Short mmCIF file of C-alpha atoms in Angstrom, two decimals:
data_model
loop_
_atom_site.label_atom_id
_atom_site.label_comp_id
_atom_site.label_asym_id
_atom_site.label_seq_id
_atom_site.Cartn_x
_atom_site.Cartn_y
_atom_site.Cartn_z
CA MET A 1171 160.34 164.74 66.24
CA LEU A 1172 162.39 161.89 67.70
CA TYR A 1173 163.05 161.85 71.43
CA PRO A 1174 166.27 161.07 73.33
CA GLY A 1175 167.31 157.44 73.18
CA PHE A 1176 166.19 156.82 69.58
CA PRO A 1177 166.39 154.30 67.91
CA SER A 1178 165.46 152.55 71.18
CA VAL A 1179 162.75 153.45 73.66
CA GLN A 1180 163.06 152.67 77.36
CA TYR A 1181 160.17 151.12 79.24
CA SER A 1182 160.09 154.14 81.56
CA ILE A 1183 159.25 156.42 78.61
CA TRP A 1184 156.61 154.07 77.26
CA LYS A 1185 155.07 153.69 80.72
CA HIS A 1186 154.85 157.47 81.08
CA ILE A 1187 153.07 157.74 77.71
CA ALA A 1188 150.79 154.76 78.38
CA CYS A 1189 149.75 155.71 81.90
CA ASN A 1190 149.69 159.51 81.71
CA LYS A 1191 148.61 160.05 78.11
CA LEU A 1192 146.67 156.92 77.15
CA GLN A 1193 145.25 156.26 80.64
CA LEU A 1194 146.37 152.64 80.67
CA THR A 1195 147.21 150.83 83.89
CA GLU A 1196 150.82 149.97 84.65
CA GLU A 1197 150.12 146.24 84.27
CA ILE A 1198 148.63 146.74 80.79
CA ALA A 1199 151.53 149.01 79.80
CA TRP A 1200 154.02 146.31 80.78
CA MET A 1201 151.96 143.64 79.03
CA TYR A 1202 152.25 145.50 75.69
CA PHE A 1203 156.00 146.00 76.16
CA GLU A 1204 156.53 142.39 77.16
CA GLN A 1205 154.39 140.97 74.36
CA TYR A 1206 156.23 143.03 71.76
CA HIS A 1207 159.49 141.37 72.74
CA MET A 1208 157.92 137.91 72.65
CA VAL A 1209 156.59 138.48 69.12
CA ALA A 1210 159.66 140.29 67.80
CA GLY A 1211 161.98 137.53 69.01
CA GLU A 1212 164.96 139.88 69.19
CA LEU A 1213 166.05 138.94 72.72
CA SER A 1214 168.70 136.35 73.48
CA ALA A 1215 167.84 133.47 75.81
CA SER A 1216 169.41 135.26 78.79
CA GLU A 1217 167.68 138.56 77.96
CA ARG A 1218 164.32 136.83 77.58
CA LEU A 1219 164.78 135.10 80.93
CA GLU A 1220 165.66 138.45 82.53
CA MET A 1221 162.49 139.98 81.07
CA PHE A 1222 160.38 137.21 82.56
CA HIS A 1223 161.98 137.80 85.96
CA LEU A 1224 161.08 141.49 85.61
CA SER A 1225 157.42 140.53 85.06
CA SER A 1226 157.11 139.65 88.72
CA GLN A 1227 158.92 142.77 89.92
CA SER A 1228 157.54 146.18 90.81
CA ASP A 1229 157.39 148.80 88.06
CA ARG A 1230 159.75 150.81 90.26
CA SER A 1231 162.53 148.31 89.51
CA SER A 1232 165.42 150.26 87.98
CA THR A 1233 166.29 147.34 85.69
CA LYS A 1234 162.72 147.18 84.44
CA GLN A 1235 162.63 150.94 83.81
CA LYS A 1236 165.75 150.73 81.62
CA MET A 1237 164.59 147.85 79.45
CA LYS A 1238 164.49 148.90 75.78
CA ALA A 1239 162.62 148.17 72.57
CA ASP A 1240 163.24 149.19 68.97
CA THR A 1241 161.27 152.44 68.74
CA LEU A 1242 159.98 152.13 65.19
CA GLN A 1243 159.01 148.47 65.47
CA PHE A 1244 157.33 149.04 68.83
CA VAL A 1245 155.28 151.93 67.40
CA LEU A 1246 154.17 149.67 64.54
CA PHE A 1247 153.34 146.89 67.01
CA LEU A 1248 151.11 149.29 68.94
CA TYR A 1249 149.45 150.59 65.79
CA ILE A 1250 148.46 147.17 64.46
CA GLN A 1251 146.55 146.48 67.69
CA GLN A 1252 143.76 148.42 65.96
CA LEU A 1253 143.21 145.41 63.72
CA HIS A 1254 140.50 144.16 66.09
CA LYS A 1255 139.38 147.54 67.42
CA ILE A 1256 135.81 147.54 68.73
CA SER A 1257 133.52 150.51 68.16
CA ILE A 1258 130.64 150.82 70.63
CA LYS A 1259 129.02 153.50 68.47
CA SER A 1260 129.02 151.40 65.30
CA SER A 1261 127.71 148.42 67.26
CA LEU A 1262 124.72 150.48 68.40
CA VAL A 1263 124.03 151.63 64.85
CA THR A 1264 124.27 148.18 63.27
CA GLY A 1265 122.72 146.30 66.18
CA ASP A 1266 125.72 143.98 66.45
CA GLU A 1267 126.58 142.42 69.79
CA TRP A 1268 129.23 144.22 71.84
CA PRO A 1269 131.77 143.00 72.74
CA SER A 1270 131.72 141.32 69.35
CA ARG A 1271 132.31 137.61 69.21
CA THR A 1272 135.29 136.35 67.22
CA ARG A 1273 134.39 135.54 63.64
CA SER A 1274 135.49 132.05 62.80
CA PRO A 1275 134.06 130.64 59.58
CA ASP A 1276 134.06 127.01 58.58
CA LEU A 1277 137.64 126.58 57.46
CA GLU A 1278 136.73 123.88 54.96
CA SER A 1279 134.62 126.42 53.07
CA ALA A 1280 137.57 128.80 52.86
CA ARG A 1281 138.40 127.38 49.45
CA THR A 1282 135.69 129.66 48.08
CA ALA A 1283 136.51 133.29 47.48
CA THR A 1284 133.51 134.57 49.44
CA SER A 1285 134.16 132.81 52.74
CA GLY A 1286 137.90 133.46 52.46
CA LYS A 1287 137.25 137.13 53.12
CA ASN A 1288 136.82 136.36 56.83
CA LEU A 1289 140.14 134.57 57.28
CA ASP A 1290 142.95 136.13 59.29
CA GLU A 1291 145.33 136.83 56.42
CA ASN A 1292 142.62 138.66 54.46
CA SER A 1293 141.87 140.84 57.48
CA HIS A 1294 145.59 141.53 57.90
CA PHE A 1295 146.04 142.38 54.23
CA THR A 1296 142.99 144.66 54.16
CA PHE A 1297 144.14 146.44 57.31
CA VAL A 1298 147.64 147.11 55.96
CA MET A 1299 146.33 148.32 52.60
CA HIS A 1300 143.80 150.67 54.21
CA HIS A 1301 146.35 152.03 56.69
CA LEU A 1302 149.52 151.89 54.60
CA ASN A 1303 149.89 155.66 54.53
CA ASP A 1304 149.60 155.87 58.33
CA LEU A 1305 152.03 153.00 58.85
CA MET A 1306 154.61 154.72 56.67
CA GLU A 1307 154.08 158.11 58.30
CA LEU A 1308 154.78 156.61 61.71
CA ILE A 1309 158.32 155.61 60.76
CA ILE A 1310 159.26 158.56 58.54
CA ASP A 1311 160.44 161.92 59.82
CA PRO A 1312 159.38 164.48 57.15
CA ALA A 1313 161.78 167.06 58.65
CA GLY A 1314 159.42 169.91 57.85
CA SER A 1315 158.87 169.09 54.16
CA ALA A 1316 155.69 167.84 52.53
CA LEU A 1317 155.12 164.17 53.24
CA THR A 1318 155.14 163.21 49.57
CA ASP A 1319 158.62 164.74 49.25
CA ALA A 1320 159.93 163.09 52.42
CA ASN A 1321 162.57 160.40 52.42
CA ALA A 1322 162.55 157.14 54.33
CA SER A 1323 165.73 155.74 55.81
CA ILE A 1324 166.89 152.16 55.44
CA GLU A 1325 166.24 151.75 59.19
CA ALA A 1326 162.62 152.80 58.65
CA ILE A 1327 162.10 150.20 55.93
CA ARG A 1328 163.80 147.58 58.08
CA ALA A 1329 161.29 148.40 60.84
CA LEU A 1330 158.40 148.09 58.40
CA GLY A 1331 159.60 144.54 57.84
CA PHE A 1332 158.03 143.83 61.24
CA VAL A 1333 154.66 143.99 59.45
CA ILE A 1334 155.53 143.24 55.81
CA ALA A 1335 157.59 140.27 54.59
CA ALA A 1336 159.27 140.18 51.18
CA SER A 1337 160.52 137.76 48.54
CA ILE A 1338 162.23 138.08 45.17
CA ASP A 1339 161.97 134.45 44.05
CA GLY A 1340 158.26 133.69 44.03
CA ASN A 1341 157.95 133.08 47.79
CA ARG A 1342 160.42 130.20 47.78
CA THR A 1343 162.50 132.14 50.31
CA LEU A 1344 161.97 135.29 52.36
CA THR A 1345 164.34 138.25 52.11
CA PRO A 1346 164.54 141.25 54.48
CA LEU A 1347 162.24 143.99 53.20
CA GLU A 1348 164.96 146.64 52.97
CA LYS A 1349 167.17 144.34 50.86
CA VAL A 1350 164.37 143.71 48.39
CA ALA A 1351 163.59 147.43 48.20
CA MET A 1352 167.29 148.16 47.50
CA HIS A 1353 167.67 145.42 44.88
CA PRO A 1354 168.92 146.85 41.55
CA SER A 1355 165.85 145.59 39.70
CA VAL A 1356 163.50 147.09 42.30
CA ALA A 1357 165.25 150.36 43.24
CA PRO A 1358 163.80 152.40 40.31
CA HIS A 1359 160.29 151.49 41.48
CA SER A 1360 160.83 151.78 45.25
CA GLY A 1361 162.43 155.21 44.99
CA TYR A 1362 165.77 154.14 46.44
CA ASN A 1363 168.63 156.63 46.09
CA LYS A 1364 171.97 154.88 46.43
CA ASP A 1365 173.86 158.12 47.14
CA SER A 1366 171.66 159.27 50.04
CA GLN A 1367 170.66 155.71 51.00
CA THR A 1368 167.05 156.81 51.36
CA PHE A 1369 163.72 156.08 49.68
CA LEU A 1370 161.35 158.69 48.25
CA PHE A 1371 158.07 158.38 50.15
CA LYS A 1372 155.80 158.79 47.11
CA ALA A 1373 157.58 156.14 45.02
CA LEU A 1374 157.88 153.75 47.95
CA HIS A 1375 154.18 154.09 48.76
CA SER A 1376 153.26 153.38 45.13
CA TRP A 1377 155.58 150.36 44.99
CA PHE A 1378 153.99 148.87 48.11
CA ARG A 1379 150.46 149.36 46.79
CA SER A 1380 151.33 147.70 43.49
CA ASN A 1381 153.01 144.65 45.00
CA LEU A 1382 151.40 143.86 48.35
CA THR A 1383 149.58 140.52 48.49
CA GLN A 1384 148.17 138.25 51.17
CA SER A 1385 150.55 135.99 53.06
CA PRO A 1386 151.43 132.92 50.95
CA PHE A 1387 151.74 130.97 54.20
CA GLY A 1388 148.31 131.89 55.63
CA ILE A 1389 145.31 129.75 56.47
CA SER A 1390 143.67 129.90 53.04
CA SER A 1391 146.95 128.83 51.41
CA CYS A 1392 147.35 126.11 54.02
CA ILE A 1393 143.89 124.73 53.27
CA GLY A 1394 144.18 125.12 49.51
CA ASN A 1395 147.76 123.88 49.08
CA GLY A 1396 148.53 122.11 52.34
CA LYS A 1397 148.96 118.35 52.53
CA ARG A 1398 146.65 116.18 54.56
CA LEU A 1399 148.48 114.81 57.57
CA SER A 1400 149.21 111.11 57.43
CA TRP A 1401 148.67 110.80 61.18
CA LEU A 1402 146.24 108.09 62.22
CA PRO A 1403 143.71 109.65 64.57
CA ILE A 1404 142.07 107.12 66.83
CA ASP A 1405 138.30 107.13 66.43
CA THR A 1406 136.44 106.57 69.69
CA THR A 1407 133.27 105.83 67.75
CA THR A 1408 132.80 104.17 64.40
CA ALA A 1409 130.45 106.97 63.35
CA THR A 1410 133.10 109.68 63.61
CA LYS A 1411 134.59 111.38 60.58
CA ARG A 1412 138.33 111.31 60.05
CA VAL A 1413 140.14 114.29 61.56
CA LYS A 1414 140.39 117.24 59.18
CA SER A 1415 143.89 118.63 59.35
CA ALA A 1416 146.33 120.30 56.99
CA PRO A 1417 149.90 121.58 57.43
CA ASN A 1418 151.84 123.89 55.14
CA GLY A 1419 155.31 122.84 56.31
CA HIS A 1420 156.25 121.64 52.83
CA LEU A 1421 155.59 125.17 51.50
CA VAL A 1422 157.95 126.89 53.96
CA SER A 1423 161.73 126.59 53.71
CA ARG A 1424 163.45 125.51 56.91
CA GLU A 1425 165.13 128.86 57.63
CA PHE A 1426 161.77 130.66 57.57
CA VAL A 1427 159.63 128.16 59.47
CA LYS A 1428 159.34 130.35 62.56
CA GLY A 1429 156.00 132.14 62.43
CA ASN A 1430 155.06 130.77 59.00
CA LYS A 1431 154.41 127.05 59.52
CA ILE A 1432 150.72 126.39 60.20
CA ILE A 1433 148.83 123.23 61.14
CA ILE A 1434 145.03 123.38 61.19
CA MET A 1435 142.81 120.84 62.96
CA THR A 1436 139.13 121.50 62.41
CA GLN A 1437 135.86 119.70 63.19
CA VAL A 1438 137.54 116.92 65.15
CA GLY A 1439 134.84 115.06 67.06
CA LYS A 1440 135.11 112.18 69.52
CA GLN A 1441 138.71 111.45 68.61
CA MET A 1442 142.18 111.46 70.09
CA VAL A 1443 145.04 113.20 68.28
CA ALA A 1444 148.46 112.54 69.82
CA ARG A 1445 151.81 113.48 68.33
CA SER A 1446 155.36 114.54 69.08
CA SER A 1447 157.29 115.15 65.87
CA GLY A 1448 159.26 117.56 63.73
CA THR A 1449 156.07 118.43 61.86
CA LEU A 1450 154.80 120.20 64.97
CA GLU A 1451 158.02 121.97 65.97
CA GLN A 1452 157.82 125.79 65.78
CA ALA A 1453 154.37 125.55 64.17
CA TYR A 1454 151.33 127.74 64.69
CA ILE A 1455 148.55 125.31 65.65
CA LYS A 1456 144.91 126.22 65.02
CA ILE A 1457 142.32 123.99 66.72
CA HIS A 1458 138.92 124.98 65.37
CA ARG A 1459 135.34 123.82 66.02
CA CYS A 1460 136.35 120.59 67.76
CA GLN A 1461 134.34 118.76 70.40
CA TYR A 1462 134.54 115.78 72.74
CA SER A 1463 138.15 115.11 71.79
CA TYR A 1464 141.62 114.85 73.29
CA PHE A 1465 144.75 116.47 71.88
CA TYR A 1466 148.30 115.58 72.95
CA LEU A 1467 150.65 117.81 70.91
CA LEU A 1468 153.95 117.29 72.70
CA SER A 1469 156.51 119.31 70.74
CA PRO A 1470 157.94 122.83 71.15
CA LEU A 1471 155.38 125.10 69.44
CA ARG A 1472 155.42 128.70 68.21
CA SER A 1473 151.81 129.65 69.05
CA VAL A 1474 148.38 128.04 69.42
CA SER A 1475 144.81 129.24 68.91
CA ILE A 1476 141.77 127.31 70.11
CA GLU A 1477 138.52 128.62 68.65
CA LYS A 1478 134.87 127.65 69.07
CA CYS A 1479 135.60 124.31 70.75
CA LYS A 1480 133.54 122.44 73.34
CA ASN A 1481 134.33 119.64 75.76
CA ILE A 1482 137.92 119.02 74.67
CA THR A 1483 141.18 118.47 76.53
CA VAL A 1484 144.36 119.94 75.05
CA VAL A 1485 147.79 118.99 76.41
CA LEU A 1486 150.54 120.99 74.74
CA GLY A 1487 154.29 121.06 74.61
CA PRO A 1488 155.90 124.42 75.48
CA VAL A 1489 154.43 127.32 73.47
CA GLU A 1490 156.98 130.05 72.76
CA VAL A 1491 154.72 133.07 72.20
CA ALA A 1492 151.11 132.62 73.26
CA ILE A 1493 147.98 130.49 73.45
CA MET A 1494 144.79 132.24 72.30
CA ILE A 1495 141.42 130.83 73.39
CA SER A 1496 138.20 132.28 71.98
CA GLY A 1497 134.56 131.23 71.93
CA CYS A 1498 135.14 127.99 73.86
CA GLU A 1499 133.11 126.15 76.47
CA ASN A 1500 134.11 123.48 78.97
CA ILE A 1501 137.64 122.88 77.73
CA THR A 1502 140.80 121.98 79.63
CA VAL A 1503 144.19 123.30 78.53
CA ILE A 1504 147.43 122.08 80.12
CA ALA A 1505 150.57 123.83 78.89
CA PRO A 1506 153.79 125.70 79.57
CA CYS A 1507 153.52 128.90 77.52
CA GLY A 1508 154.92 132.39 77.08
CA ARG A 1509 151.45 133.83 77.66
CA ILE A 1510 147.82 132.74 77.54
CA VAL A 1511 144.95 134.97 76.38
CA ILE A 1512 141.32 133.94 76.75
CA GLY A 1513 138.12 135.73 75.74
CA ASN A 1514 134.42 134.96 75.16
CA SER A 1515 134.77 131.59 76.89
CA SER A 1516 133.20 129.84 79.86
CA LEU A 1517 133.76 126.88 82.18
CA CYS A 1518 137.38 126.46 81.10
CA THR A 1519 140.17 124.96 83.20
CA LEU A 1520 143.73 126.18 82.58
CA ASN A 1521 146.68 124.40 84.21
CA LEU A 1522 149.64 126.61 83.40
CA LEU A 1523 153.35 127.13 83.66
CA THR A 1524 153.79 130.69 82.38
CA PRO A 1525 156.25 133.50 83.14
CA CYS A 1526 153.65 136.10 82.07
CA ARG A 1527 150.36 136.93 83.74
CA PRO A 1528 147.34 135.32 82.01
CA LEU A 1529 145.25 137.86 80.09
CA LEU A 1530 141.47 137.64 80.48
CA LEU A 1531 139.46 139.52 77.86
CA PRO A 1532 135.74 140.42 78.07
CA GLY A 1533 133.17 137.65 77.74
CA CYS A 1534 134.85 135.20 80.13
CA GLU A 1535 132.94 133.34 82.82
CA ALA A 1536 133.99 130.69 85.35
CA ILE A 1537 137.61 130.38 84.23
CA SER A 1538 139.51 128.08 86.58
CA LEU A 1539 143.25 128.73 86.96
CA GLY A 1540 145.52 126.05 88.34
CA PRO A 1541 149.26 125.30 88.38
CA TYR A 1542 150.83 123.11 85.71
CA ASN A 1543 150.13 119.50 86.62
CA THR A 1544 151.87 117.12 84.23
CA PHE A 1545 155.14 116.24 82.51
CA TYR A 1546 156.56 114.06 79.76
CA PRO A 1547 160.17 112.85 79.25
CA LYS A 1548 161.22 115.54 76.74
CA LEU A 1549 159.48 118.44 78.49
CA GLU A 1550 162.55 120.23 79.87
CA ASP A 1551 164.45 119.87 76.58
CA HIS A 1552 161.48 121.35 74.73
CA MET A 1553 161.19 124.20 77.24
CA LYS A 1554 164.81 125.15 76.60
CA LYS A 1555 164.19 125.25 72.85
CA VAL A 1556 161.48 127.90 73.20
CA MET A 1557 163.06 129.61 76.23
CA ILE A 1558 160.24 129.00 78.72
CA PRO A 1559 161.85 129.06 82.20
CA ALA A 1560 160.88 126.58 84.90
CA THR A 1561 161.72 129.10 87.64
CA ILE A 1562 158.80 131.53 87.17
CA ASN A 1563 155.08 130.76 87.18
CA LEU A 1564 152.51 133.58 87.31
CA TRP A 1565 149.52 131.30 86.64
CA ASP A 1566 147.58 132.77 89.57
CA GLN A 1567 148.00 136.48 88.74
CA PRO A 1568 145.64 137.19 85.80
CA VAL A 1569 145.28 140.60 84.18
CA MET A 1570 141.72 141.58 83.27
CA ALA A 1571 141.58 143.81 80.21
CA GLY A 1572 138.43 145.72 79.33
CA HIS A 1573 136.57 144.57 82.45
CA ASP A 1574 135.03 146.33 85.39
CA THR A 1575 137.71 144.84 87.62
CA HIS A 1576 135.80 145.72 90.79
CA GLY A 1577 132.60 143.93 89.88
CA GLU A 1578 133.42 141.05 87.55
CA SER A 1579 136.49 139.25 88.86
CA SER A 1580 134.56 136.89 91.16
CA SER A 1581 132.41 135.54 88.29
CA THR A 1582 135.12 135.75 85.63
CA TRP A 1583 137.83 133.59 87.20
CA PHE A 1584 138.81 131.68 90.31
CA LEU A 1585 141.78 129.67 91.54
CA LEU A 1586 141.35 125.93 91.38
CA PRO A 1587 140.70 124.68 94.95
CA PRO A 1588 143.67 122.59 96.14
CA THR A 1589 141.28 119.75 97.04
CA ASP A 1590 140.31 119.50 93.34
CA PHE A 1591 143.92 119.44 92.14
CA ALA A 1592 145.30 116.22 90.67
CA GLN A 1593 148.32 115.28 88.61
CA PHE A 1594 147.50 114.67 84.95
CA ILE A 1595 149.21 111.55 83.62
CA ILE A 1596 150.27 111.55 79.97
CA PRO A 1597 149.75 107.90 78.98
CA PHE A 1598 152.46 107.59 76.33
CA GLU A 1599 156.10 106.61 76.43
CA MET A 1600 159.01 108.43 74.86
CA GLU A 1601 162.70 108.91 75.57
CA GLY A 1602 163.86 111.80 77.74
CA LYS A 1603 165.16 112.83 81.14
CA THR A 1604 162.20 114.66 82.71
CA THR A 1605 160.68 112.51 85.44
CA SER A 1606 158.54 115.01 87.36
CA ILE A 1607 156.79 118.36 87.07
CA PRO A 1608 159.71 120.79 86.54
CA PHE A 1609 158.23 123.65 88.58
CA PRO A 1610 157.71 123.27 92.36
CA LEU A 1611 154.01 123.13 93.15
CA PRO A 1612 152.57 125.80 95.48
CA SER A 1613 152.54 124.43 99.02
CA ALA A 1614 148.74 124.13 99.28
CA TYR A 1615 148.56 122.09 96.07
CA LYS A 1616 151.54 119.93 96.96
CA LYS A 1617 150.00 119.20 100.34
CA ALA A 1618 146.66 118.27 98.76
CA LEU A 1619 148.42 115.98 96.28
CA ASP A 1620 150.46 114.36 99.05
CA VAL A 1621 147.25 113.68 101.00
CA LYS A 1622 145.66 111.99 97.98
CA ASN A 1623 148.75 109.86 97.37
CA LYS A 1624 148.87 108.88 101.03
CA GLU A 1625 145.17 107.93 101.03
CA TYR A 1626 145.65 105.84 97.91
CA LYS A 1627 148.62 103.97 99.39
CA GLN A 1628 146.72 103.41 102.62
CA TRP A 1629 143.71 102.11 100.71
CA LEU A 1630 145.92 99.78 98.68
CA LYS A 1631 147.56 98.49 101.84
CA SER A 1632 144.19 97.90 103.49
CA VAL A 1633 142.92 96.01 100.45
CA ASN A 1634 145.98 93.75 100.35
CA GLU A 1635 145.81 93.04 104.07
CA SER A 1636 142.07 92.34 104.16
CA THR A 1637 141.93 90.06 101.13
CA GLN A 1638 144.37 87.27 101.90
CA ASP A 1639 141.88 84.65 100.74
CA VAL A 1640 142.37 84.06 97.01
CA GLU A 1641 138.65 83.73 96.20
CA LYS A 1642 137.75 86.83 98.18
CA LYS A 1643 140.56 88.74 96.52
CA GLN A 1644 139.36 87.74 93.05
CA SER A 1645 135.78 88.61 93.96
CA PHE A 1646 136.86 91.99 95.30
CA GLN A 1647 138.93 92.72 92.19
CA ALA A 1648 135.95 91.86 89.99
CA LEU A 1649 133.74 94.22 92.00
CA VAL A 1650 136.26 97.06 91.77
CA GLU A 1651 136.66 96.44 88.03
CA GLN A 1652 132.88 96.51 87.54
CA GLN A 1653 132.44 99.76 89.46
CA PHE A 1654 135.40 101.30 87.65
CA GLN A 1655 133.91 100.41 84.26
CA GLU A 1656 130.57 101.91 85.33
CA TRP A 1657 132.34 105.10 86.43
CA LEU A 1658 134.20 105.30 83.12
CA ALA A 1659 130.95 104.94 81.18
CA GLU A 1660 129.09 107.51 83.32
CA THR A 1661 131.83 110.14 83.06
CA GLY A 1662 132.61 109.59 79.39
CA HIS A 1663 136.22 108.60 80.13
CA LYS A 1664 135.76 105.12 78.65
CA LYS A 1665 136.14 106.47 75.12
CA GLU A 1666 139.39 108.16 76.10
CA ILE A 1667 140.71 104.97 77.71
CA ASP A 1668 139.77 102.92 74.64
CA ALA A 1669 141.65 105.37 72.40
CA ILE A 1670 144.71 105.24 74.65
CA VAL A 1671 144.68 101.43 74.55
CA GLN A 1672 144.68 101.52 70.75
CA HIS A 1673 147.74 103.82 70.83
CA ILE A 1674 149.54 101.51 73.23
CA ASP A 1675 148.69 98.50 71.05
CA GLY A 1676 150.93 99.96 68.38
CA LYS A 1677 148.62 101.88 66.08
CA PHE A 1678 150.45 105.06 66.97
CA LYS A 1679 153.92 106.04 68.10
CA PHE A 1680 155.74 109.23 69.01
CA ASP A 1681 158.65 110.01 66.76
CA SER A 1682 160.90 112.85 65.68
CA LYS A 1683 160.29 112.50 61.96
CA ARG A 1684 159.06 115.43 59.95
#
């Protein structure tokens, strides 16, 4: 039975269900509601900005209580969260570790049928096929009749398009699911009745089962049919393999790029990858099994996942939906993003500009949270493209999901001490108007940065005043240079500097070409 307000559900109703029936906390209830809107992409720029402002407000806010979501799509969004459901009982029986660690096979071996079974799109396809009946039941009101005799409305099929995409021309273009189901050549099979404008459940269910396939824009397709990027990664050692990367942008038509364009970078070791181009724009970036490398991906992105990486630094352009970090150790991520989610990771530093509270999943240890600490000339233009505001930053208010919040928070995460805060300089030139970090730094961090800048200027002044003699000045400069080179070698930064120098020498340039 549908409740008042259908086809939309207010946050107040969802919060009542989540907190009183499902025993979720208010912050987790809001996180689900907020994340649905970020994934669905149905809000205008002004509505999205208003939602982000509500994130920092009390749940008693009347505006927040009245915020709405499409009921059927939101129900489907909640249901598909079971995709990665963890069973403690089954873990005890099988002896598997709990919480389970994210499965992430060698992507290069995904060309084989066996290993491909572990890829995301196969898991998604299997889940939908196994739960198709439940998914359809959720959006169909049987009105007292047997389910097999029930009818589905056009609105219900449109909602199902949140989970299932459709095409009638061999995946060259995507067409709304309800339009495909109503197409004259398909209607006899989908059970569509033009007079009642409804679909017979039994026929529709059979049509789905006969025609559902894996996403043609998924990771396995990207690896199998994607083109090797022509980018020139800068090796920091002659023994390093060339970066393994593959995009599928040429497979996706421009009007359907959002959410379907994928770029994979896997097994990158001791290299620098730096780019700002149309190839990256609105792409899902997957950084997988990389180590001792530096990534500068300075374009507006759709989403990013970083899996099983060690000792890497990732500097990202604004990420519209979310950054997912899993199974990583000793990595640094600097990014403006809609949300960041991290699990099963340790010794990670996150410098963030985010309007949503960071989500910390089980398995995290020693996660350092700091404010966003860099900029590049096109940053503000890119932030506008993906609707990330510069007026809200909840970097220091993480939500811990699935934790014993009373006993684990001190070992799970901490705020970066202001004395350890430093501005990160992006060492590449490009055109643009941004000349500083767009979000005001918290006072403690600004003060610490001002102190460091003042000390540096004072040191520089003292050096200039005390080394008037030319020979002494040259000798002093040589000593400083020697100690600096020793420090670079000891810390491992020399390889990064060498790679940057090669970029500056003209072996790489930022451009806007696809």
